[in-house]
Every structure is written in structure tokens, then in C-alpha cells.
PDB file of C-alpha atoms and ligand atoms in Angstrom:
ATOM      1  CA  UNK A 868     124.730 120.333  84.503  1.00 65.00           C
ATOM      2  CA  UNK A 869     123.321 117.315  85.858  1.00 79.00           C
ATOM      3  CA  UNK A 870     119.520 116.532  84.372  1.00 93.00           C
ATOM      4  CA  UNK A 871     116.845 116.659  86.257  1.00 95.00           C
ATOM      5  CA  UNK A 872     114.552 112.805  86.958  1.00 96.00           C
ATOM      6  CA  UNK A 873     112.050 114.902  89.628  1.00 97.00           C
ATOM      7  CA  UNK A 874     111.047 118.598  89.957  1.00 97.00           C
ATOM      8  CA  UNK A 875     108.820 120.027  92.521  1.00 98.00           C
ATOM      9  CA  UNK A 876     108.328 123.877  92.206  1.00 97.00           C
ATOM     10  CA  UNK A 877     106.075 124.839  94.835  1.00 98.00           C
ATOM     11  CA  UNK A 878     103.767 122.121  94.961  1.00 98.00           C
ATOM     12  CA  UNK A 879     100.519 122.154  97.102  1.00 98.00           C
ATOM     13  CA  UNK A 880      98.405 119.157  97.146  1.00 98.00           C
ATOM     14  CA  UNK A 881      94.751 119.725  98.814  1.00 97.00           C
ATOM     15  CA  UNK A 882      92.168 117.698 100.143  1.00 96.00           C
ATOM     16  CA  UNK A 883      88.586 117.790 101.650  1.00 93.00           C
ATOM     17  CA  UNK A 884      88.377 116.036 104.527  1.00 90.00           C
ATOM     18  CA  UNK A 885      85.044 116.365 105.812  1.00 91.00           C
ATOM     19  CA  UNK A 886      84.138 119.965 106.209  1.00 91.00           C
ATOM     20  CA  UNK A 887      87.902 121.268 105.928  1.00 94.00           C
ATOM     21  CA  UNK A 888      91.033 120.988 103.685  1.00 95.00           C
ATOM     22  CA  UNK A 889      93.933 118.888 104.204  1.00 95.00           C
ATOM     23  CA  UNK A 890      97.203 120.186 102.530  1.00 97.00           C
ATOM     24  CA  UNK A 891      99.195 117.023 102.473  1.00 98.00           C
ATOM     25  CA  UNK A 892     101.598 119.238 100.466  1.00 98.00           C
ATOM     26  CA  UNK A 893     102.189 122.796 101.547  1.00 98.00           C
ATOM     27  CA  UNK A 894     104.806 124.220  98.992  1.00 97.00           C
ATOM     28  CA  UNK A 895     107.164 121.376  98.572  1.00 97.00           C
ATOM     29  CA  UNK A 896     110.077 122.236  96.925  1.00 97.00           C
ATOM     30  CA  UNK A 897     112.630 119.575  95.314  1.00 96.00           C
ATOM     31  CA  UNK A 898     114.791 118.699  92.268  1.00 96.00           C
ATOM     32  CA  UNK A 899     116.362 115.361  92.293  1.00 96.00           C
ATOM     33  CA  UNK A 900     119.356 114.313  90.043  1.00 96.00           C
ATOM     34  CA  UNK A 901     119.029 111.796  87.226  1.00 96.00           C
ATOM     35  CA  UNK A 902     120.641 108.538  89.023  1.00 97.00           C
ATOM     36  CA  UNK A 903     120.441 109.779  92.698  1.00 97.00           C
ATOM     37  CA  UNK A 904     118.925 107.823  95.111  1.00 98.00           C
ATOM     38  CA  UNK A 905     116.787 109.898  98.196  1.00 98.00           C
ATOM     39  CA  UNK A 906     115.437 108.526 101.478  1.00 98.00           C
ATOM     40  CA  UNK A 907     112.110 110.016 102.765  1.00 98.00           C
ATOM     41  CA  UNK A 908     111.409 110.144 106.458  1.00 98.00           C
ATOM     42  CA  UNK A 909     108.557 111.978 108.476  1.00 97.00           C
ATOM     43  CA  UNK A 910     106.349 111.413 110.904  1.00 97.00           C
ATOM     44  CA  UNK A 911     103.253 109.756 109.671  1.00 97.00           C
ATOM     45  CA  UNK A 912     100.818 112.270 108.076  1.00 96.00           C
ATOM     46  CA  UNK A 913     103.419 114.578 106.453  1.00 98.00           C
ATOM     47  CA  UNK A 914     102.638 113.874 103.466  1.00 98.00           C
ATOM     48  CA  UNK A 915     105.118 111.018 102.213  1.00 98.00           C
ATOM     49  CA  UNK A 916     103.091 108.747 100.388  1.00 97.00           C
ATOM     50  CA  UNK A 917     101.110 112.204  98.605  1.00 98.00           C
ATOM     51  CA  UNK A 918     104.576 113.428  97.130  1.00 98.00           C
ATOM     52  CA  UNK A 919     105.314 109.807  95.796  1.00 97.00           C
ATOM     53  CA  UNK A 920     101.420 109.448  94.653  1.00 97.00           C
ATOM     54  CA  UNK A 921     102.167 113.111  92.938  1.00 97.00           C
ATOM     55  CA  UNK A 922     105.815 111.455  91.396  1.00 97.00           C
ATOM     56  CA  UNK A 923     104.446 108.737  89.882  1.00 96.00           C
ATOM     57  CA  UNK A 924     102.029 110.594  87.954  1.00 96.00           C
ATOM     58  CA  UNK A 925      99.088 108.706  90.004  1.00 94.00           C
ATOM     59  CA  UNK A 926      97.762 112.425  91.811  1.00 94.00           C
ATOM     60  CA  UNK A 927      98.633 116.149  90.247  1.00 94.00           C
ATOM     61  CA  UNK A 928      99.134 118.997  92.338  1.00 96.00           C
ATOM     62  CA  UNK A 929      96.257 120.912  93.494  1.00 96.00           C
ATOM     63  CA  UNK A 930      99.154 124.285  92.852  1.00 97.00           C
ATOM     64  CA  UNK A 931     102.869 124.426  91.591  1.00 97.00           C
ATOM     65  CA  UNK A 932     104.918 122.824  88.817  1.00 97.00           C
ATOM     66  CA  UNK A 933     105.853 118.915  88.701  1.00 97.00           C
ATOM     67  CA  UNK A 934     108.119 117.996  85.862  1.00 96.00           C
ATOM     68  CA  UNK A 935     109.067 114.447  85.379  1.00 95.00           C
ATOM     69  CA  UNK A 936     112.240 114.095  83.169  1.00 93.00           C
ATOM     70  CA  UNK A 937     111.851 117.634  82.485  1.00 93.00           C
ATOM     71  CA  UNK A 938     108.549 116.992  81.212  1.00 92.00           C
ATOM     72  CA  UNK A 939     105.492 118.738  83.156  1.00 94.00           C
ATOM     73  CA  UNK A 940     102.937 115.761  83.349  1.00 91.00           C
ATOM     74  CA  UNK A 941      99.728 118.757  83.710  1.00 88.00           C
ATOM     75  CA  UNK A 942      99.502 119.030  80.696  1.00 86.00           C
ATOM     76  CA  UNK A 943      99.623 115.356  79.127  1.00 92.00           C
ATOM     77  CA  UNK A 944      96.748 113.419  78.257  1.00 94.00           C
ATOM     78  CA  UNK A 945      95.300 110.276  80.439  1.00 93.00           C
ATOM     79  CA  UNK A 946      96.933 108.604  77.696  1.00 95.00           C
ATOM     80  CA  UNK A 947     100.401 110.048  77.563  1.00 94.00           C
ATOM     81  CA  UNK A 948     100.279 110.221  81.168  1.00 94.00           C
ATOM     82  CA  UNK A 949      99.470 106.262  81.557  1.00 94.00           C
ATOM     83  CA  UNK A 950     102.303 105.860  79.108  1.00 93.00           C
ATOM     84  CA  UNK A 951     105.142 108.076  81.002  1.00 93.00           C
ATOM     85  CA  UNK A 952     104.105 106.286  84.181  1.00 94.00           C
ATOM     86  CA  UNK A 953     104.398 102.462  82.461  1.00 93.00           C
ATOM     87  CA  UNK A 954     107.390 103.444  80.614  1.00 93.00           C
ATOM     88  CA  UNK A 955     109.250 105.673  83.429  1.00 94.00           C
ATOM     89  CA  UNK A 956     108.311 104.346  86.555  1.00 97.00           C
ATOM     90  CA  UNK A 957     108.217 101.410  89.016  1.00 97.00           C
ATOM     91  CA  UNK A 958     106.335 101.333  92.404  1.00 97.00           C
ATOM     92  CA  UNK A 959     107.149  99.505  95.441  1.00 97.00           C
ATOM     93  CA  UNK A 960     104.456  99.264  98.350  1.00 94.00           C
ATOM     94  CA  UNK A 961     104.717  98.424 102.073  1.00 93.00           C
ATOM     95  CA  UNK A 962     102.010  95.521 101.222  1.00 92.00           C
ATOM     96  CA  UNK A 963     103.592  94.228  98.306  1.00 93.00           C
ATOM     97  CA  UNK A 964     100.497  94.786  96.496  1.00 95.00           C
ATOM     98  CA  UNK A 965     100.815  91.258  94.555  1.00 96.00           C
ATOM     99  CA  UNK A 966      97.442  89.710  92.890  1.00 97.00           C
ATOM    100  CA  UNK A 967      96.968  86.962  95.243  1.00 97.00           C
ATOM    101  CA  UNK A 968      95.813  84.554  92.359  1.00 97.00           C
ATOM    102  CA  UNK A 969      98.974  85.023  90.134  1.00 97.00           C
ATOM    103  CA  UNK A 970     102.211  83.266  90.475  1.00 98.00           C
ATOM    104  CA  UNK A 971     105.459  85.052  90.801  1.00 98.00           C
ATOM    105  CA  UNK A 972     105.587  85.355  87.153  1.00 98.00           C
ATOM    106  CA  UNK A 973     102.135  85.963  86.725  1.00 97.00           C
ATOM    107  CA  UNK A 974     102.544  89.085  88.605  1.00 98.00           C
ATOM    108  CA  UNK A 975     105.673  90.230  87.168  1.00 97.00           C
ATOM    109  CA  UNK A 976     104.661  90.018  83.462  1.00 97.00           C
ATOM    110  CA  UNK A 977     101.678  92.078  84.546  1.00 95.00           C
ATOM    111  CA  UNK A 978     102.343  95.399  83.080  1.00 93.00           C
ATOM    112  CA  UNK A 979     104.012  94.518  80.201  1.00 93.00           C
ATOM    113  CA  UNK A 980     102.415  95.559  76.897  1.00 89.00           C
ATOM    114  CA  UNK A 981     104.457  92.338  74.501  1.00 90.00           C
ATOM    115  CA  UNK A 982     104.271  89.561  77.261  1.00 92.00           C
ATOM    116  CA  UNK A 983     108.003  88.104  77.560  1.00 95.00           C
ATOM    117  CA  UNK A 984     108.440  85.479  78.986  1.00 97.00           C
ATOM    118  CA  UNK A 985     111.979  85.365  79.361  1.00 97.00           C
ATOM    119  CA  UNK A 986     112.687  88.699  80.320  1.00 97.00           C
ATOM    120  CA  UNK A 987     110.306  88.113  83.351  1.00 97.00           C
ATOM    121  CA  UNK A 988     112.203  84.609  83.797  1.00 98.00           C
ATOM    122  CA  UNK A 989     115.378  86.706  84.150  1.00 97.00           C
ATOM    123  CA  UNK A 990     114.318  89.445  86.232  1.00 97.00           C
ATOM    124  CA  UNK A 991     113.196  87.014  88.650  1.00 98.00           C
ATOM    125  CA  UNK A 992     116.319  85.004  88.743  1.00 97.00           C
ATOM    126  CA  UNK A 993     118.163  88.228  89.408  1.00 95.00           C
ATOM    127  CA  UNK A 994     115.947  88.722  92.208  1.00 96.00           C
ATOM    128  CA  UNK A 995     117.183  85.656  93.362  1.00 96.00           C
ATOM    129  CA  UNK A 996     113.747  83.911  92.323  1.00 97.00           C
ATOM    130  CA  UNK A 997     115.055  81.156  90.466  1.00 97.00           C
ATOM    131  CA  UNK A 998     112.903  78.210  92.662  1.00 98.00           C
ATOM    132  CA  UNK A 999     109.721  80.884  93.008  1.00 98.00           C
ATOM    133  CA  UNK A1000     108.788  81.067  89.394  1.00 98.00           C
ATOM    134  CA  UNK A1001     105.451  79.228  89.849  1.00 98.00           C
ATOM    135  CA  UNK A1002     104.472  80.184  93.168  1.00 98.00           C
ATOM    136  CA  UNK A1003     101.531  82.330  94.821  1.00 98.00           C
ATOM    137  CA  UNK A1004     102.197  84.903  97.071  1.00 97.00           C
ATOM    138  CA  UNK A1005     100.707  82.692 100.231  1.00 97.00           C
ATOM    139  CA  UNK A1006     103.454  80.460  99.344  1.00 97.00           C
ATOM    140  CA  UNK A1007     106.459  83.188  99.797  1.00 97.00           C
ATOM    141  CA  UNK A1008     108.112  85.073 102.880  1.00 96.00           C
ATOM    142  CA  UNK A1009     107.915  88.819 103.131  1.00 96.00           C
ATOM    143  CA  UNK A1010     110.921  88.949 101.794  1.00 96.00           C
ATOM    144  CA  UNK A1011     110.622  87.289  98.820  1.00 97.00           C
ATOM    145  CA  UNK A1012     107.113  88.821  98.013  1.00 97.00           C
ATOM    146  CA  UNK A1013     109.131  92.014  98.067  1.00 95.00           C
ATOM    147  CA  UNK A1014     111.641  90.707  95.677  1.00 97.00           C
ATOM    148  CA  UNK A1015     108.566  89.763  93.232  1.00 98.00           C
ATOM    149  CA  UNK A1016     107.275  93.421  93.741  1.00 97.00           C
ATOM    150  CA  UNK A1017     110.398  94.731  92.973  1.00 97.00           C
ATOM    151  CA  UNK A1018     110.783  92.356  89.718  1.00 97.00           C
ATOM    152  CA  UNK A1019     107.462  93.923  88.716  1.00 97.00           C
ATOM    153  CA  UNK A1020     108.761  97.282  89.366  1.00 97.00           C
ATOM    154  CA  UNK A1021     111.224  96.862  87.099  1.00 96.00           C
ATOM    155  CA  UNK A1022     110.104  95.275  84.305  1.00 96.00           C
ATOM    156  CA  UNK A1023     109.347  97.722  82.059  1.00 95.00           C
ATOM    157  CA  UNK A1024     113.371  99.147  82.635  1.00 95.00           C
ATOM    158  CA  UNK A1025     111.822 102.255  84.333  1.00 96.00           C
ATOM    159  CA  UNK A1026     113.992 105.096  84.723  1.00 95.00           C
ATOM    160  CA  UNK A1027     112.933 105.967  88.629  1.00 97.00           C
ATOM    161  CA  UNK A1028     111.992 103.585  91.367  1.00 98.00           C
ATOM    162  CA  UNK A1029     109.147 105.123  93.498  1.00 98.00           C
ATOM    163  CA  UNK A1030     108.613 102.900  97.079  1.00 98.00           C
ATOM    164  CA  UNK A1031     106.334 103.373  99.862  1.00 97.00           C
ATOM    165  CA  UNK A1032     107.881 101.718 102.805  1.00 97.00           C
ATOM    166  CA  UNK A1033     109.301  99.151 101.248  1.00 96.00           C
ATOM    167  CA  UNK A1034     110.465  97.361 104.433  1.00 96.00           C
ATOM    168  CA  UNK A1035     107.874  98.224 106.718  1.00 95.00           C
ATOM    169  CA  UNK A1036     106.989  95.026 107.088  1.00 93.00           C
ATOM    170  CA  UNK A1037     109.632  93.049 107.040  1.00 95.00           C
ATOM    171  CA  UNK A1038     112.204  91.663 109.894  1.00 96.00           C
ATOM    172  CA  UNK A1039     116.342  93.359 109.740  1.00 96.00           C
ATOM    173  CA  UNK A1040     117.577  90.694 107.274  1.00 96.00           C
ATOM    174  CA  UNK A1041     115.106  90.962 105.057  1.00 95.00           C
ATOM    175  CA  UNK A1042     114.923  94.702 104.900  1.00 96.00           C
ATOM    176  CA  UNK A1043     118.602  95.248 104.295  1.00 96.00           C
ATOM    177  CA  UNK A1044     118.953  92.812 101.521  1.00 95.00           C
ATOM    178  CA  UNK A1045     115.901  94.926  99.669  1.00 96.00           C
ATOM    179  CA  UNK A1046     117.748  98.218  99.803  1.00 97.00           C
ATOM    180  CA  UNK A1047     120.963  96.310  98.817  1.00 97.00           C
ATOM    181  CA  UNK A1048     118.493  95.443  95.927  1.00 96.00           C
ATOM    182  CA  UNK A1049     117.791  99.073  95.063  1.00 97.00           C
ATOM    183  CA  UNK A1050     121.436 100.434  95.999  1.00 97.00           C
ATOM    184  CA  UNK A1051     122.631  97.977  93.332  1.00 96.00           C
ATOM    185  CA  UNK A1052     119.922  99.044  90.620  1.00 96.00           C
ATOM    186  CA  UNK A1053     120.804 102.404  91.380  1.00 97.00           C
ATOM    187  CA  UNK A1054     124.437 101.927  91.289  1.00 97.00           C
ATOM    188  CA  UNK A1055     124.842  99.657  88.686  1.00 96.00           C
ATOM    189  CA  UNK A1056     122.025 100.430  86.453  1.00 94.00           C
ATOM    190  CA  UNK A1057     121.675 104.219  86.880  1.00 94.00           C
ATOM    191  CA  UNK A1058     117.825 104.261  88.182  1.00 97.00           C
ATOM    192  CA  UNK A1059     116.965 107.139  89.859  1.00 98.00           C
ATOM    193  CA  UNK A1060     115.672 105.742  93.399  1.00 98.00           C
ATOM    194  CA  UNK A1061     113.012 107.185  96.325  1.00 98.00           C
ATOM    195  CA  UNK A1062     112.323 105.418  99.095  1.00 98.00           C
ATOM    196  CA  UNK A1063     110.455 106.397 101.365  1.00 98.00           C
ATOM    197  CA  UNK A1064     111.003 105.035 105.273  1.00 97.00           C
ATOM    198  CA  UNK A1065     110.912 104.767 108.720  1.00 96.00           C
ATOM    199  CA  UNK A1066     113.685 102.798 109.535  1.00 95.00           C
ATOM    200  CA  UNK A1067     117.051 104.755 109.841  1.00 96.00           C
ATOM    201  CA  UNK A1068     118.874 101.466 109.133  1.00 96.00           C
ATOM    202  CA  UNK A1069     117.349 101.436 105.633  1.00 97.00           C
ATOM    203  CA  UNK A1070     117.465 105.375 104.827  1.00 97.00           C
ATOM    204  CA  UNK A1071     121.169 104.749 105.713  1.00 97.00           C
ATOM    205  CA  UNK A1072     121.569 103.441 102.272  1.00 97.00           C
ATOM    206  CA  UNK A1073     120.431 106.307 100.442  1.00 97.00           C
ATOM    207  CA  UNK A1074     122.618 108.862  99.393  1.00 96.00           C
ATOM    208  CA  UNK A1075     120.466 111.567 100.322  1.00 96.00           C
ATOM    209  CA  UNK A1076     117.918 111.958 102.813  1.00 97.00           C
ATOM    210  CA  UNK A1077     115.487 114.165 102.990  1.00 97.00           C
ATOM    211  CA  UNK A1078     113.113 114.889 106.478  1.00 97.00           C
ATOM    212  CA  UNK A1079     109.033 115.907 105.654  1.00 98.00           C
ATOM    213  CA  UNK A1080     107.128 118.136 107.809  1.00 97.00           C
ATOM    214  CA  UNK A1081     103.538 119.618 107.101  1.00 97.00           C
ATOM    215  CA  UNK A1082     103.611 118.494 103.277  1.00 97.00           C
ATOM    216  CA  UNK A1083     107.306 120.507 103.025  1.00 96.00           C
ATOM    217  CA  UNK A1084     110.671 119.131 102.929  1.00 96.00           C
ATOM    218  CA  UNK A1085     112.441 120.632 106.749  1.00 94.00           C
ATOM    219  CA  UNK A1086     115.793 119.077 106.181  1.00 88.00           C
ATOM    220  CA  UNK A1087     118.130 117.659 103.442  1.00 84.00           C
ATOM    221  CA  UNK A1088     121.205 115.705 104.426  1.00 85.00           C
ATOM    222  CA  UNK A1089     123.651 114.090 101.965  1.00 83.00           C
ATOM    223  CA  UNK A1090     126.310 111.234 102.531  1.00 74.00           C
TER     224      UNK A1090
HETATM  225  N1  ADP B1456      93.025 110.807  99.505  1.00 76.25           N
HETATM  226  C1  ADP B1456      93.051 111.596 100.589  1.00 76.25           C
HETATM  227  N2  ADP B1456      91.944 112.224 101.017  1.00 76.25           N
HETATM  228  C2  ADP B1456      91.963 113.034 102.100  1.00 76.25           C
HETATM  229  N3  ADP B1456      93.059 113.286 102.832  1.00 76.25           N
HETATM  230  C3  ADP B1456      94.193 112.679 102.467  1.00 76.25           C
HETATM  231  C4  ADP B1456      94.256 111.803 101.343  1.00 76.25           C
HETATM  232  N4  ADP B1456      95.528 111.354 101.213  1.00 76.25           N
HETATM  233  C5  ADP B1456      96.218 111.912 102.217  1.00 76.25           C
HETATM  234  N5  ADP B1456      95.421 112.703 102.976  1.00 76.25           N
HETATM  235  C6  ADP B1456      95.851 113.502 104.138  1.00 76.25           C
HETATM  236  O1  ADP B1456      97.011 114.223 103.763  1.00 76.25           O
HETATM  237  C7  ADP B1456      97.977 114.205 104.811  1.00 76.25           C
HETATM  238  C8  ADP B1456      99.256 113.548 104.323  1.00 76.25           C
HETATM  239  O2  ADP B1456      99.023 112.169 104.096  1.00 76.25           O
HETATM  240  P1  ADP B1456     100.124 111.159 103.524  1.00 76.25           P
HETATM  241  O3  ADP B1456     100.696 111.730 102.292  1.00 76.25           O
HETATM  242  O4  ADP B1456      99.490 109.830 103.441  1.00 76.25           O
HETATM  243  O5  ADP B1456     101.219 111.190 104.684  1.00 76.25           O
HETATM  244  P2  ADP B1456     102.329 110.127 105.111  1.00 76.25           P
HETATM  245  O6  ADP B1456     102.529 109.184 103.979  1.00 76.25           O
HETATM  246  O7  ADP B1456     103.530 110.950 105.438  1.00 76.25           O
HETATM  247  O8  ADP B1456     101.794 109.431 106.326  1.00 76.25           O
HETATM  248  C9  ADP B1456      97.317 113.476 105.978  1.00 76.25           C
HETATM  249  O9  ADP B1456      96.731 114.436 106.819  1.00 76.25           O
HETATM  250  C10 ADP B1456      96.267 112.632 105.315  1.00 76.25           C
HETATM  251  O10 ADP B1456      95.209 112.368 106.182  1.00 76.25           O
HETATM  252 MG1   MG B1457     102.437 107.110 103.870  1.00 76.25          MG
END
């Protein structure tokens, strides 16, 4: 029996909005294997960016179960819950989301609780960083601002890779050679990977996708 990285047992996720409720998730139902790697795709308010938020421990449901590792997160303190989602996970955003004052490494040795310097040296050069070391995010192309992200993402050796349109703003090129990036981590390394996207081209290198409607998954296709 293959473990389980992500469960979703009938998740809801409300908000107020306004004078009303939102359900950005409507009874979303999903298990993902330990080491698969999932494409998201739905139009834009479906709730995409809610079931990552709800994955990476950084929203709970409103209603359901969410297990993470086969651990339910509901019940965990802010503590333990800071802890599963430094230890566990690694986000990539559309935006990058670097600190605009930090170099490369700056950024990347950012969540790390013992600062080394090496490892984030490493990770870098594996991004194919090895001339960006000491540079700030105005000096860098999309592309390679994504490759810092993704450095950052990983440098706690997280177990699942969470992104949020990860190549939404970059041109073909650039966008292929980041989810070469993440098909390698996940082949080679074994981390789970969910991506969520727009772009057919770069769901295309998923295993799995799956197709969001109303806060519910509509469709599941696998390679
Ligand atoms: N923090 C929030 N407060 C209020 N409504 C929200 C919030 N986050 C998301 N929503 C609403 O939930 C729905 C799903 O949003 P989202 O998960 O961002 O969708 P997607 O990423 O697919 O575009 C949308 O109707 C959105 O307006
Ligand atoms: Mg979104």
C-alpha cells in the first residue's frame, strides 16, 4: 500500500466576503501518493491557491479531514504546526516572493534554523546559480529568480513541493526548464510535487493532473 503525502476527506473551506460566504472549497476530496507529482488546473476562482494554502498548513478547513503524512494538522499546536510546515514543506509562488534586499543566498538561507552556508552554496549551484550567489533579485531574470525560490523551497529537504503558478510569469524557455527542475526533484529525489497551473505545456510534466471546479476536484487524468 502506497503511503499517503496529502489527504483531503471532504474538505470545505469558507469565507465572508462582504455580506455572504465564499466556499473556495466545497467538499474536495483527494489522496495523493508519497512521491507523485499532480498538476492543478481551473479556471481562476476555483479554489487552487485555497487547497495549496490548506496543504501547506498556512489555512485549515472550515469542515472535513486534512492529514499531512498521515498526520491531521487540526489538532497540532501553532508550534508543531510551524514545525511540520518548515520541516515538510517548500512553497513556490507565481511572484517569486524573494526579499528584495537579500542576495540569492541571503534568501535561500532564510528559513533555516542552523544557518549553513554551504548547503545553501550547493543548492544554488544545483540550481545552476553558481555566478548568482551575491546578487539581488533586481539583478536576475525571471527565470533565475525562480530558480532562487525554488533553492529556498528546498532547503530544509522538504518532503512535498507546494507551487502556485510557478511559471506564470515567465516566457516558454524559462518555464519548461523550472518543471524540468521539479520533474527531476521528484524523480530523482522522491519529493512529492503540486503544481498548480495554467499552462498545459507545463501540467504536461506532471504525472497526474487534476481539473478544479467550485472548490471540488471535476476530473483526474493520469499519464
Ligand atoms: N482570504 C479570502 N477571503 C475571502 N475570499 C477568498 C479568500 N481567498 C479566496 N477567496 C475566494 O475563494 C474562491 C477561491 O479562490 P482561490 O483559491 O484563490 O482560487 P484560484 O486560486 O483557483 O483562483 C474565490 O471566490 C475567492 O474570491
Ligand atoms: Mg490562485
Amino acid at each position: 500500500m502506497n503511503k499517503q503525502v496529502l489527504e483531503f476527506k471532504n474538505v470545505w473551506k469558507t469565507y465572508h466576503m462582504g455580506d455572504g460566504l465564499v466556499n473556495a472549497l466545497a467538499g474536495l476530496d483527494l489522496s495523493l501518493d508519497e512521491g507523485s507529482f499532480t498538476a492543478v488546473m481551473g479556471p481562476s476562482g476555483s479554489g487552487k491557491s485555497t487547497f495549496l494554502h490548506v496543504a501547506g498548513i498556512l489555512d485549515e478547513p472550515t469542515m472535513g479531514v486534512f492529514r499531512i503524512n498521515g498526520k491531521e494538522t487540526i489538532n497540532l499546536s501553532m508550534k508543531e504546526q510551524a514545525r511540520l510546515r518548515r520541516n515538510e514543506i517548500g512553497f513556490i509562488f507565481q511572484r517569486f516572493n524573494l526579499l528584495s534586499q537579500l542576495t540569492s543566498l541571503e534568501n535561500v538561507m532564510l528559513p533555516m534554523i542552523n544557518k549553513d552556508l554551504e548547503k545553501a552554496k550547493e543548492i544554488l549551484d544545483k540550481m545552476g546559480l553558481e555566478d548568482k550567489h551575491h546578487k539581488r533579485p533586481t539583478q536576475l531574470s525571471g527565470g533565475e529568480l525562480q530558480r532562487v525560490a525554488i533553492a529556498r523551497a528546498l532547503i530544509n529537504d522538504p518532503s512535498i513541493i507546494l507551487a502556485d503558478e510557478p511559471t506564470g510569469e515567465l516566457d516558454t524557455a524559462n518555464a519548461d526548464s523550472i518543471m524540468k527542475i521539479l520533474q527531476d526533484l521528484n524523480h530523482n529525489n522522491g519529493v512529492s510535487i503540486v503544481v498548480v497551473t495554467h499552462n498545459p505545456a507545463s501540467a504536461s510534466f506532471a504525472d497526474e493532473i487534476i481539473h478544479m471546479s467550485d472548490g471540488k476536484i471535476v476530473n483526474m487524468d493520469s499519464k
